[in-house]
Coordinates of C-alpha atoms in Angstrom, one line a residue:
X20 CA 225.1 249.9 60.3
X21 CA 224.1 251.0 57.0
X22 CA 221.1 252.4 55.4
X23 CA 219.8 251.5 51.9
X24 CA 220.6 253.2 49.0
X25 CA 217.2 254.7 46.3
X26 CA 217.4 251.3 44.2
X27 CA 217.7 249.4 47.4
X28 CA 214.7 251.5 48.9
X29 CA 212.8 250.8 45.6
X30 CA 213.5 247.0 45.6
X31 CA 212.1 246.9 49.4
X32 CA 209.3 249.1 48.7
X33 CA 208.5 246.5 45.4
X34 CA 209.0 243.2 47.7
X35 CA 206.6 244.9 50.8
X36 CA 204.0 245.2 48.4
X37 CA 204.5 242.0 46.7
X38 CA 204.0 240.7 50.2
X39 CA 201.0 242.6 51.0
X40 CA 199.5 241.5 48.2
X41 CA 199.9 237.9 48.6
X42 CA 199.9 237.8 52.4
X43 CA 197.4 235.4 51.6
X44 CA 199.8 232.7 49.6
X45 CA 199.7 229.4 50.4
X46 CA 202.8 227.0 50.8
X47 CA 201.4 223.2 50.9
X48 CA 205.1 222.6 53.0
X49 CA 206.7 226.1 54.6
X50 CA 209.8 224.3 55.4
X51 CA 210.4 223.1 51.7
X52 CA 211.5 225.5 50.2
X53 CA 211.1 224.3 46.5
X54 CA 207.3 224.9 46.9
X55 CA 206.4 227.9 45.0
X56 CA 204.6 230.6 46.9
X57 CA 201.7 230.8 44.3
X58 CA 198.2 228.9 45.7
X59 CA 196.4 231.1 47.4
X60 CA 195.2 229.7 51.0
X61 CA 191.3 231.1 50.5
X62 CA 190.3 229.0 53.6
X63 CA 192.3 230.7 56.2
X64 CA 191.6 234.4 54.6
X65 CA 188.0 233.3 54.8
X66 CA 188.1 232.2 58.5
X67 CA 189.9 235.3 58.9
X68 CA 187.1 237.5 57.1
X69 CA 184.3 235.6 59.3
X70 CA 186.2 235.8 62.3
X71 CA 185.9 239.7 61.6
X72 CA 181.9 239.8 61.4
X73 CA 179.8 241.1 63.9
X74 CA 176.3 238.7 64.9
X75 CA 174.7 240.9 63.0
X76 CA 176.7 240.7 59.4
X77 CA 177.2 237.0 60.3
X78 CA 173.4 236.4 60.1
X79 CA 172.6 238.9 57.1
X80 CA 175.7 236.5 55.0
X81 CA 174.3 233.2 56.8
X82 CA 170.5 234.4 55.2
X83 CA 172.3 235.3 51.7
X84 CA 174.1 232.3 51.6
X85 CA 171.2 230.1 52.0
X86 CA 169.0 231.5 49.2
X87 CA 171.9 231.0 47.2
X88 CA 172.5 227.5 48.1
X89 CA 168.8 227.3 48.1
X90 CA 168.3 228.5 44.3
X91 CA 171.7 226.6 43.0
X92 CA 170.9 223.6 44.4
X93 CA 166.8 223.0 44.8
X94 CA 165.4 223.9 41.5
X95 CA 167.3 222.1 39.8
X96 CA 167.4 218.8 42.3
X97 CA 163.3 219.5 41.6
X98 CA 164.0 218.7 38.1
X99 CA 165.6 215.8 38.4
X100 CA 163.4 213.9 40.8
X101 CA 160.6 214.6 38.5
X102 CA 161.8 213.1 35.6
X103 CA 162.7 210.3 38.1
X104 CA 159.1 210.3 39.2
X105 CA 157.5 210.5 36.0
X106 CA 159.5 207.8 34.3
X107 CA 159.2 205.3 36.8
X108 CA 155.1 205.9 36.9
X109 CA 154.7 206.5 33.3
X110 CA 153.4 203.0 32.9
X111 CA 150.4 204.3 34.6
X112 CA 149.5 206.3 31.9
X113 CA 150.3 204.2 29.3
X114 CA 148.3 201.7 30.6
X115 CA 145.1 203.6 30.4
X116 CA 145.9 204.2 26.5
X117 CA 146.8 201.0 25.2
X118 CA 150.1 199.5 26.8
X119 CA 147.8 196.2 28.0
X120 CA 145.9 195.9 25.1
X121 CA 148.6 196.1 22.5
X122 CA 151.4 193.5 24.6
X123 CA 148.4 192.0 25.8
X124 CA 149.0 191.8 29.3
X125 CA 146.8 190.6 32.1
X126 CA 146.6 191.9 35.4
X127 CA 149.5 189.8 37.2
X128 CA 151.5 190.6 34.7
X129 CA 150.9 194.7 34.2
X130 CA 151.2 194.2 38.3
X131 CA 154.6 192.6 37.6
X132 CA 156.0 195.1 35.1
X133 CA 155.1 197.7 38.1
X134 CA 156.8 195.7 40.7
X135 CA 160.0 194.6 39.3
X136 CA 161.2 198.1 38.8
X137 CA 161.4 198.3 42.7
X138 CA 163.1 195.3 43.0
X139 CA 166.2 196.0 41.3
X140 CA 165.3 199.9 42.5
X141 CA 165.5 198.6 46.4
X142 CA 168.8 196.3 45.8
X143 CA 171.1 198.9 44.4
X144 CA 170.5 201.9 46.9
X145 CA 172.9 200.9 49.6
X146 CA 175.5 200.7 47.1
X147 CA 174.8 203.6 45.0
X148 CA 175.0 206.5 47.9
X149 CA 178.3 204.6 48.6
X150 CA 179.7 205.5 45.3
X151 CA 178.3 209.3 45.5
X152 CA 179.7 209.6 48.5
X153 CA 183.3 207.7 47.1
X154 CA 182.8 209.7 43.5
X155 CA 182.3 213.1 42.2
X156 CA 178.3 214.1 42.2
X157 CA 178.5 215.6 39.3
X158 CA 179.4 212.8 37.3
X159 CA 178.0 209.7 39.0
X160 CA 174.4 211.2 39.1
X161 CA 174.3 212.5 35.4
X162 CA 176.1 209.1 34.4
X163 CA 173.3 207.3 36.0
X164 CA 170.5 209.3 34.4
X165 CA 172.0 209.0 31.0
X166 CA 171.6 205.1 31.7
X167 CA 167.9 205.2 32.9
X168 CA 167.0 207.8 30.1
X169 CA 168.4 205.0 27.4
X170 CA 166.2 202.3 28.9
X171 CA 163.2 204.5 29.2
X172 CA 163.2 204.8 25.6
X173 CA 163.6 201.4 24.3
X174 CA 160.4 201.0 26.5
X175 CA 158.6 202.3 23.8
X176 CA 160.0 200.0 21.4
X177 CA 159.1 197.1 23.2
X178 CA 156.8 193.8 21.8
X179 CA 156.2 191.7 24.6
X180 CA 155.5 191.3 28.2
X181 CA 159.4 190.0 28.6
X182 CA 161.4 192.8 27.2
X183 CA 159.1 195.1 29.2
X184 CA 159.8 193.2 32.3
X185 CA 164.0 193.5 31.3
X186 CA 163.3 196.9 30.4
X187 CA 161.2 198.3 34.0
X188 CA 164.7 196.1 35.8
X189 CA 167.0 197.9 34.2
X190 CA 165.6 201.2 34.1
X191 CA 165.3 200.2 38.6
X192 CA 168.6 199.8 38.6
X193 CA 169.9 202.9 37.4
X194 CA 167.3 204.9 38.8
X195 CA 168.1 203.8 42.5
X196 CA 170.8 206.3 43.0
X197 CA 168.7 209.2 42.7
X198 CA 166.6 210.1 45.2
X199 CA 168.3 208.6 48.3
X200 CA 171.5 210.1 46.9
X201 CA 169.6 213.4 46.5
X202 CA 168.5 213.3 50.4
X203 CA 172.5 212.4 51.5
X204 CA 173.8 215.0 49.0
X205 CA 171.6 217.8 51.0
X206 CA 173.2 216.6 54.4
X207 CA 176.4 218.0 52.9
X208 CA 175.1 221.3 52.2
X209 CA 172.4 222.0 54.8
X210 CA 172.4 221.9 58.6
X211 CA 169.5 219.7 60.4
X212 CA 166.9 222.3 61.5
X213 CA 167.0 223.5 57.7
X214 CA 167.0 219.8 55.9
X215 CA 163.7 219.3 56.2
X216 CA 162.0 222.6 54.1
X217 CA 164.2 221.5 51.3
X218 CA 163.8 217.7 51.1
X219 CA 160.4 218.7 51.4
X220 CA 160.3 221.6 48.3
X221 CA 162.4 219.4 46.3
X222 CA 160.1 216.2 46.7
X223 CA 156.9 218.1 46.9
X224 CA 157.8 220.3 44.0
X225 CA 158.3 216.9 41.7
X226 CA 155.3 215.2 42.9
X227 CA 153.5 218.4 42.1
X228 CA 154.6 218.8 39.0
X229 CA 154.5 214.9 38.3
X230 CA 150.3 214.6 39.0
X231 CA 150.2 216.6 35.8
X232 CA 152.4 213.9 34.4
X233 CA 149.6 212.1 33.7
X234 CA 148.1 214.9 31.7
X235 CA 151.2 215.1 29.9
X236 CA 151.3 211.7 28.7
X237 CA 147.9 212.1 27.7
X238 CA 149.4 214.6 25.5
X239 CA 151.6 212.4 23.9
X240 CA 149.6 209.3 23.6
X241 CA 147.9 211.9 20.7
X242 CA 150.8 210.8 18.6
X243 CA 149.4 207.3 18.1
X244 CA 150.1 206.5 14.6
X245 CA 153.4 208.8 14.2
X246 CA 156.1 206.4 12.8
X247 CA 154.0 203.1 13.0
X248 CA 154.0 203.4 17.0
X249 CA 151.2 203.4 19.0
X250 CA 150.5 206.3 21.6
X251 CA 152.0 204.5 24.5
X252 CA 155.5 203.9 22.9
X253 CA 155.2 208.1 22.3
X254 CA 154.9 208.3 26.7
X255 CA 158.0 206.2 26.9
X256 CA 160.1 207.3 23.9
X257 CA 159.8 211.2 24.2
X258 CA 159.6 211.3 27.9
X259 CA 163.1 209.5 27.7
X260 CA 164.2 211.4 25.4
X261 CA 163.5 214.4 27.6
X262 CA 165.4 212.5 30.4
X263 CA 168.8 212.6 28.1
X264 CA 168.8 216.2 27.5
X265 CA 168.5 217.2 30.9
X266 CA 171.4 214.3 32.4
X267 CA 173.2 215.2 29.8
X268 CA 172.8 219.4 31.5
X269 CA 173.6 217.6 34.6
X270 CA 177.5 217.6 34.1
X271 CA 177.4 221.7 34.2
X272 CA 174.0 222.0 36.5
X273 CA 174.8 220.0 39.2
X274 CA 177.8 220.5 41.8
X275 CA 179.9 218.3 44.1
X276 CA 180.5 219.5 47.5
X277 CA 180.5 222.8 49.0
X278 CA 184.5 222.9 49.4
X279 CA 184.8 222.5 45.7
X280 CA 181.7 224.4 44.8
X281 CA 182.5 226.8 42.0
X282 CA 179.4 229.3 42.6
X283 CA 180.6 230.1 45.9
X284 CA 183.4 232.8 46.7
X285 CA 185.8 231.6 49.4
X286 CA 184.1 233.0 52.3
X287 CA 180.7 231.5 51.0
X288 CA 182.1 228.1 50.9
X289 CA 184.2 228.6 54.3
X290 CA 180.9 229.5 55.9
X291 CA 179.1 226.5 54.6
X292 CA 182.0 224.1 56.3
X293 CA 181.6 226.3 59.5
X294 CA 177.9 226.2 59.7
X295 CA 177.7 222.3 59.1
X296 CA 181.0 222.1 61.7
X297 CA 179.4 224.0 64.1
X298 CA 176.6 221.8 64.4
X299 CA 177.4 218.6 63.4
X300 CA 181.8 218.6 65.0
X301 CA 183.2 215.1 63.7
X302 CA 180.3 214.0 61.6
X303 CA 181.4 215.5 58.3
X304 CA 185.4 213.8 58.7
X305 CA 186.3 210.3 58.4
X306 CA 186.9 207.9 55.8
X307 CA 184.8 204.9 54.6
X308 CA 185.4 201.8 56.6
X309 CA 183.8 198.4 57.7
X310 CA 183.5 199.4 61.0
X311 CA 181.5 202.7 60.7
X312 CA 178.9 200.3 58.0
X313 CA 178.8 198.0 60.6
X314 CA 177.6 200.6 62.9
X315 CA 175.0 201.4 60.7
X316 CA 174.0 197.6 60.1
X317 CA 173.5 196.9 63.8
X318 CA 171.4 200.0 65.1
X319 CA 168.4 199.8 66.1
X320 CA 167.0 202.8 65.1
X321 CA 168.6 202.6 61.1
X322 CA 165.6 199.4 61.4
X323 CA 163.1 201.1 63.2
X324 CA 163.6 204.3 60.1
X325 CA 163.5 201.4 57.6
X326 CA 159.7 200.0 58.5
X327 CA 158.4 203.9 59.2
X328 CA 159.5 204.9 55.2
X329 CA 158.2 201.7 53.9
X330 CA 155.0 203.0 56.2
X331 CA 155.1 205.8 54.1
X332 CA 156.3 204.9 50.6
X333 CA 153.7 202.2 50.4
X334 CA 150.6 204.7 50.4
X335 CA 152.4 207.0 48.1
X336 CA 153.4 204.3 45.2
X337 CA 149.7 203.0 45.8
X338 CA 148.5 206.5 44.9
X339 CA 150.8 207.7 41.9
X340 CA 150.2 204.6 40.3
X341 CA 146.6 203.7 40.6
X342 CA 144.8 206.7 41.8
X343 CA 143.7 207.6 37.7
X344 CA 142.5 204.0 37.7
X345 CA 140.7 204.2 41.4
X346 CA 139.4 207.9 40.0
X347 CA 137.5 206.1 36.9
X348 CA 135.9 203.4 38.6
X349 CA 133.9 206.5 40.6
X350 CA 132.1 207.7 37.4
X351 CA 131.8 207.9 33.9
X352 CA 134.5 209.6 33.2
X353 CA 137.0 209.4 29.9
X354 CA 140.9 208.8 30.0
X355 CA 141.8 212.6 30.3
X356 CA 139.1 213.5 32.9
X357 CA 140.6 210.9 35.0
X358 CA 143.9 211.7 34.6
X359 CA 142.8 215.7 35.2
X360 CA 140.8 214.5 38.4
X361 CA 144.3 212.4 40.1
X362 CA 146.2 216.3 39.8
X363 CA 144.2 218.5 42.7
X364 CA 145.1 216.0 45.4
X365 CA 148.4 216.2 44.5
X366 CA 148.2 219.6 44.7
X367 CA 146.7 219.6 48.1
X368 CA 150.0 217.3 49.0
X369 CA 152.1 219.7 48.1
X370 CA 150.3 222.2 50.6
X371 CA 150.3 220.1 53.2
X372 CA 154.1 218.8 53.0
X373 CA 155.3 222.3 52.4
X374 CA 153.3 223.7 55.7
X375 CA 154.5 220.7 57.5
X376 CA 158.1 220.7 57.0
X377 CA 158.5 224.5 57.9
X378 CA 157.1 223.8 61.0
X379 CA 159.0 221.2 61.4
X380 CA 161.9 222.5 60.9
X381 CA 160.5 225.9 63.0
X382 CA 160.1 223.8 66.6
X383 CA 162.7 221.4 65.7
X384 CA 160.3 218.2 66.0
X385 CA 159.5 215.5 63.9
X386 CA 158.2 212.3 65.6
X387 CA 155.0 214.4 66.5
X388 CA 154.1 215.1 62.7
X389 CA 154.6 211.7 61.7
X390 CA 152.4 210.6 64.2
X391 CA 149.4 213.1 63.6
X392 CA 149.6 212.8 60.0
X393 CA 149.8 208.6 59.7
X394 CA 146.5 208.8 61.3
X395 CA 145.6 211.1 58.6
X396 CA 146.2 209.4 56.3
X397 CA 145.1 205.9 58.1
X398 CA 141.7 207.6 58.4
X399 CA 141.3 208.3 54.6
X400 CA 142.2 204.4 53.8
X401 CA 139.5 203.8 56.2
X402 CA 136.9 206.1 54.8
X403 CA 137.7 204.6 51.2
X404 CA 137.1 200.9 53.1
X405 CA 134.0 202.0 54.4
X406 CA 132.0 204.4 52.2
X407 CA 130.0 203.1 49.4
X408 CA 130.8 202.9 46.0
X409 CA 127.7 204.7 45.3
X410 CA 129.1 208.2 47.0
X411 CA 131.7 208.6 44.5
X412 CA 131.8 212.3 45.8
X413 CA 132.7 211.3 49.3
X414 CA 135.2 208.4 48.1
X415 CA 136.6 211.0 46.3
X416 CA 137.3 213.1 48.8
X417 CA 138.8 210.5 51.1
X418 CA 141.3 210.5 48.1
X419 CA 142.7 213.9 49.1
X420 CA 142.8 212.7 52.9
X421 CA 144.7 210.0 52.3
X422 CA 147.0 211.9 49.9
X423 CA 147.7 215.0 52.2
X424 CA 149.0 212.3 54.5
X425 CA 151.5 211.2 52.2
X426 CA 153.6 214.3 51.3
X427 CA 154.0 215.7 54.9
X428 CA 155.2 211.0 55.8
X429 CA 157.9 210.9 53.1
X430 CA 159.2 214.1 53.8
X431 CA 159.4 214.3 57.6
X432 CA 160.9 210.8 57.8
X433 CA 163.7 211.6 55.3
X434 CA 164.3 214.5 57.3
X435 CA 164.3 212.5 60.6
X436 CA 166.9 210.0 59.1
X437 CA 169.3 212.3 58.4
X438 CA 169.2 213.6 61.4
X439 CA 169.2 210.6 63.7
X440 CA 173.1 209.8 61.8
X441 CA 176.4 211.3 62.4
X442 CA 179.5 209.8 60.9
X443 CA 178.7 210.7 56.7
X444 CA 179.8 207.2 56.2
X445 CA 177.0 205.5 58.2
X446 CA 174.3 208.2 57.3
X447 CA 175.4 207.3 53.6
X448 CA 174.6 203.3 54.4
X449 CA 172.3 204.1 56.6
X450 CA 170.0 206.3 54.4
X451 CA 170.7 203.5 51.4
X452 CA 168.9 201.1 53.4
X453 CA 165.9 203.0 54.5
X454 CA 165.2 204.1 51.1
X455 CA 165.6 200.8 50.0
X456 CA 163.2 199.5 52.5
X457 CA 160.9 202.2 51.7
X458 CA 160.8 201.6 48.1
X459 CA 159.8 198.0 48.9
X460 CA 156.5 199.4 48.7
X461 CA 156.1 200.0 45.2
X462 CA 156.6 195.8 45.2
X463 CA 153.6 195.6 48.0
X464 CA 151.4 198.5 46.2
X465 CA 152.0 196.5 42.3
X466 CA 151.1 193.6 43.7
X467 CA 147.5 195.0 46.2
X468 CA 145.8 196.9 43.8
X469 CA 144.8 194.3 41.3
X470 CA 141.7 194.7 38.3
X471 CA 139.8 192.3 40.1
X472 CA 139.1 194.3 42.9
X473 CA 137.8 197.1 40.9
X474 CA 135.4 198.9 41.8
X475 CA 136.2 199.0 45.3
X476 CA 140.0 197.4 45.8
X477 CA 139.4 196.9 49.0
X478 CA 143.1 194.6 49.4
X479 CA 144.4 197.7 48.0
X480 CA 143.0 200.5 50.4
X481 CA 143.2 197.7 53.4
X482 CA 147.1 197.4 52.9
X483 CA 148.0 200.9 52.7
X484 CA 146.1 201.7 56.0
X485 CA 148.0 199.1 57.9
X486 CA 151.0 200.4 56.3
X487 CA 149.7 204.4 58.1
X488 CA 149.7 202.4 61.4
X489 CA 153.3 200.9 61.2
X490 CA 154.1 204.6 60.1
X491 CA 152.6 205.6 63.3
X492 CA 154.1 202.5 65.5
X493 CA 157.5 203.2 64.5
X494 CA 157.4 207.4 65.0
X495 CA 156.5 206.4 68.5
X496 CA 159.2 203.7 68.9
X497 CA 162.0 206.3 67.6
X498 CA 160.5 209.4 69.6
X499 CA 160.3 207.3 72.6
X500 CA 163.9 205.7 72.1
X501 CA 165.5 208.6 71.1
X502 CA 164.2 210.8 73.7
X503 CA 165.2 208.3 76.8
X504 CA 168.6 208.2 75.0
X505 CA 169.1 211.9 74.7
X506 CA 167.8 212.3 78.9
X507 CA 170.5 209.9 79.4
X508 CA 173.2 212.1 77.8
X509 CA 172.4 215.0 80.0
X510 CA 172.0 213.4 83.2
X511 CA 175.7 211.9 82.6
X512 CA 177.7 214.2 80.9
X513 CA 175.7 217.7 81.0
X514 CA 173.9 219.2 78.1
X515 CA 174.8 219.2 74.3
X516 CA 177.7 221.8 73.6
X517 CA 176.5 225.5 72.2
X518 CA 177.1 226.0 68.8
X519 CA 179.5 228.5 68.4
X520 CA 181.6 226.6 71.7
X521 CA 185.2 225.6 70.3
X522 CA 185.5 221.5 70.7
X523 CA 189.1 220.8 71.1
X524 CA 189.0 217.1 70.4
X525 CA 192.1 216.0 71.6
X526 CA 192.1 218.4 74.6
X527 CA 192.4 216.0 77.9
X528 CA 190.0 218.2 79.7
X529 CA 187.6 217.7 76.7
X530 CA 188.3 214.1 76.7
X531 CA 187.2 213.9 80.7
X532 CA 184.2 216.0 79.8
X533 CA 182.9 213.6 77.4
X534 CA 184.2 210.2 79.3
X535 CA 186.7 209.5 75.6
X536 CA 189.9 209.1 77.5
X537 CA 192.1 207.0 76.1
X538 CA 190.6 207.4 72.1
X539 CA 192.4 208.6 69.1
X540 CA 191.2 211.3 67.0
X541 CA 189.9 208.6 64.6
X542 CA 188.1 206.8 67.1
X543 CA 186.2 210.1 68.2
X544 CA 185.1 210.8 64.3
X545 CA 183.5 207.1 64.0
X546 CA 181.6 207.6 67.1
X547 CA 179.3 209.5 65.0
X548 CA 175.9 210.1 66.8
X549 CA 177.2 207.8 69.6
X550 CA 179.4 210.7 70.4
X551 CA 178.4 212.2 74.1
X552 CA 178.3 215.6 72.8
X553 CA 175.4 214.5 69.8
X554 CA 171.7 215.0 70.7
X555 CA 168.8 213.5 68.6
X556 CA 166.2 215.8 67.2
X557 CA 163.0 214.4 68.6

């Protein structure tokens, strides 16, 4: 036996630390040994480092981590649906400053230049939160937004009633991607009992900020005259404009997934992917297949989610775009006071969404909500039937029930669908086609409030409260349904697994458990919310 010599002692010494110091190396394939020991393996140092934690560091991180998702992700998500918002309601405003008068339209075919923005809007949303699921986030969405912000300005160069038609399809069509693939982007980030705050602050927070796009327009439409345009070419040209500039930000504001998320340190990003595995086991693995769309295609309740958006989305696209135009049939009032008097019920919507998601998300319901505030919301369409035309004071304050109503609908029921889906693949699909449902009612709200109907627009009013009921109908369809299955689950197989429990999926004895003999690993992941284990928020 013999000992080491002082240069022998010194080469040890040098490889121990070396060791030490990148105990954490990663080596894609141990047993070749042509792999260089040089990538560091973060994730298993990170699961290491959280394994560590007490409850009581694991909860101060959890709350740290969240306002830092919440601040790198929200605000900036705010942005973008308002520009989304305000470009695809714009013609609102223009319309109230000259946009009929100069192309002279009549009122089927301003009605028509609304409506065929949802149509190509409603056709392209499936396939849209495909490709964001399929493509990097941070390309796809700023690609798309450089394409919408292009058409949006042409708008203002537009002659006649047919290029604005081409114009409003095309700018549809690239805007579809946004806001359903903003909903399924949060699924990736948040767990359920916390989706709901931020779908809510990011929609609220644009709608907000978009009643005073109105005002803004306003604003603009002062250019009349500046280059040989009239003031509604200024709406559409500079608000586009605006749109470029902040898609093109997009590549460097917005990021992909939390794995590959370059504001997070290691242990951030490892606690995000234990956080959403903890809750949600399989539903964030898998690959896109025809079976798990298929899945999505034949549920019952991706239908059922589809008619209680559109319930919602109807009333809301009846508001944003004709609620300056209901506001100055009430009184005598100019262009800007009616565009001032359409912002405080938005403002109260914002209130109202806000207060209703955090409780939501507080007692983990949200078929109760939707039901209490449909018939909110039914009851202001109701008032605005009944009341006479000359109480302007009290039609104008059935404005701001109806639009309280509205916020705290959209918001819940996005929240709801992406929590009634497990496999990513089917909540992407599935989420697609609610959305697109939903946004069917921009094409029922452009075609219901017509200029004939003025002062009253009865038609108008009368449609959006039947579209509060099926609201209503369906949250009591998917409470009832969902409820019965979730019973169902517990009386068979026991209740829902603890968060923190390990899930061995290819144990036997968890296989028994969970009646899934006999599956492959694959076969488990695809079950999705069909999985045994998987409960329904009601």
């Amino acid at each position: 036996m013999s000992f080491p010599n002082g240069n022998e002692k010194h080469q040890i010494t040098t490889a121990s630390r070396r060791t030490s110091l990148d105990s954490h190396r990663y080596v894609a394939n141990t047993e070749d040994s042509k792999m260089p020991d040089t990538m560091p393996n973060h994730s298993k140092l990170a699961a290491e480092t959280i394994a560590r934690m007490t409850p009581e560091e694991y909860a101060d991180a959890e709350k740290k981590l969240l306002r830092k998702l919440d601040l790198k992700l929200i605000p900036w998500m705010t942005l973008l649906y308002l520009l989304s918002f305000i470009d695809r309601v714009n013609v609102g405003a223009a319309k109230l400053v000259g946009l009929t008068t100069e192309l002279h339209l009549n009122s089927l075919q301003y009605s028509n230049a609304s409506m065929i923005f949802f149509v190509s809007y409603v056709v392209f949303e499936v396939p849209s939160n495909l490709v964001l699921k399929k493509l990097r986030p941070s390309r796809w969405i700023p690609a798309t937004m450089i394409c919408w912000a292009i058409f949006q300005t042409c708008m203002g160069l537009v002659t006649n009633y047919g290029q604005l038609l081409a114009l409003r399809f095309c700018l549809g069509l690239f805007e579809s991607g946004l806001f359903p693939g903003l909903n399924f982007y949060l699924t990736g980030w948040y767990k359920r009992d916390e989706i709901n705050r931020r779908c809510a602050f990011f929609f609220g927070g644009a709608v907000l900020a978009g009643a005073f796009g109105g005002i803004f327009g306003y604003a603009l439409s002062k250019m009349n005259g500046v280059g040989g345009k009239q003031g509604w070419a200024w709406i559409f040209i500079m608000e586009g404009l605006l749109t470029f500039v902040v898609a093109v930000m997009s590549f460097w504001m917005i990021h992909d997934w939390p794995d590959t998320a370059r504001f997070l340190s290691p242990v951030e990003r490892e606690m995000v992917l234990v956080r959403l595995k903890q809750e949600q086991g399989l539903a964030s693995e898998g690959g896109f297949n025809w079976r798990v769309i298929r899945k999505a295609l034949v549920d019952w309740k991706t239908y059922c989610l589809m008619l209680m958006y559109i319930g919602a989305a109807e009333p809301l696209y009846s508001g944003s775009l004709f609620t300056p135009t209901i506001i100055s049939y009430l009184g005598k009032f100019t262009i800007s006071q009616s565009l001032l008097l359409s912002t405080p019920p938005y403002v109260l919507m914002f209130f109202t969404t806000m207060t209703t998601a955090w409780l939501s998300d507080k007692y983990q319901r949200r078929g109760f909500f939707l039901m209490g505030w449909s018939l909110v919301g039914a009851t202001g369409y109701l008032m605005l039937l009944t009341i006479p035309i000359k109480y302007p004071g009290a039609l104008y304050f059935a404005v701001f029930v109806s639009s309280s109503a509205v916020g705290p609908l959209i918001a819940t029921t996005i929240a709801w669908t992406g929590n009634t889906f497990g496999n990513h693949y089917k909540k992407a699909v599935a989420m697609g086609m609610v959305f697109s449902a939903g946004n069917s009612g921009g094409i029922v709200s452009s075609q219901a409030y017509r200029n004939k109907d003025a002062p009253r627009f009865l038609p108008g009013h009368g449609t959006a409260l039947a579209f509060c009921l099926l609201n209503f109908t369906m949250a009591v369809i998917l409470y009832l349904g969902v409820k019965k299955e979730n019973q169902r689950r517990n009386d068979k197989f026991g209740p829902a697994p603890r968060p923190d429990e390990v899930q061995e999926y290819e144990d036997p004895e968890y296989q028994v458990r969970w009646g899934l003999q006999g599956m492959s690993r694959k076969e488990v992941v695809e079950l999705g919310d069909d999985h045994p284990a998987f409960r329904y928020i009601l």
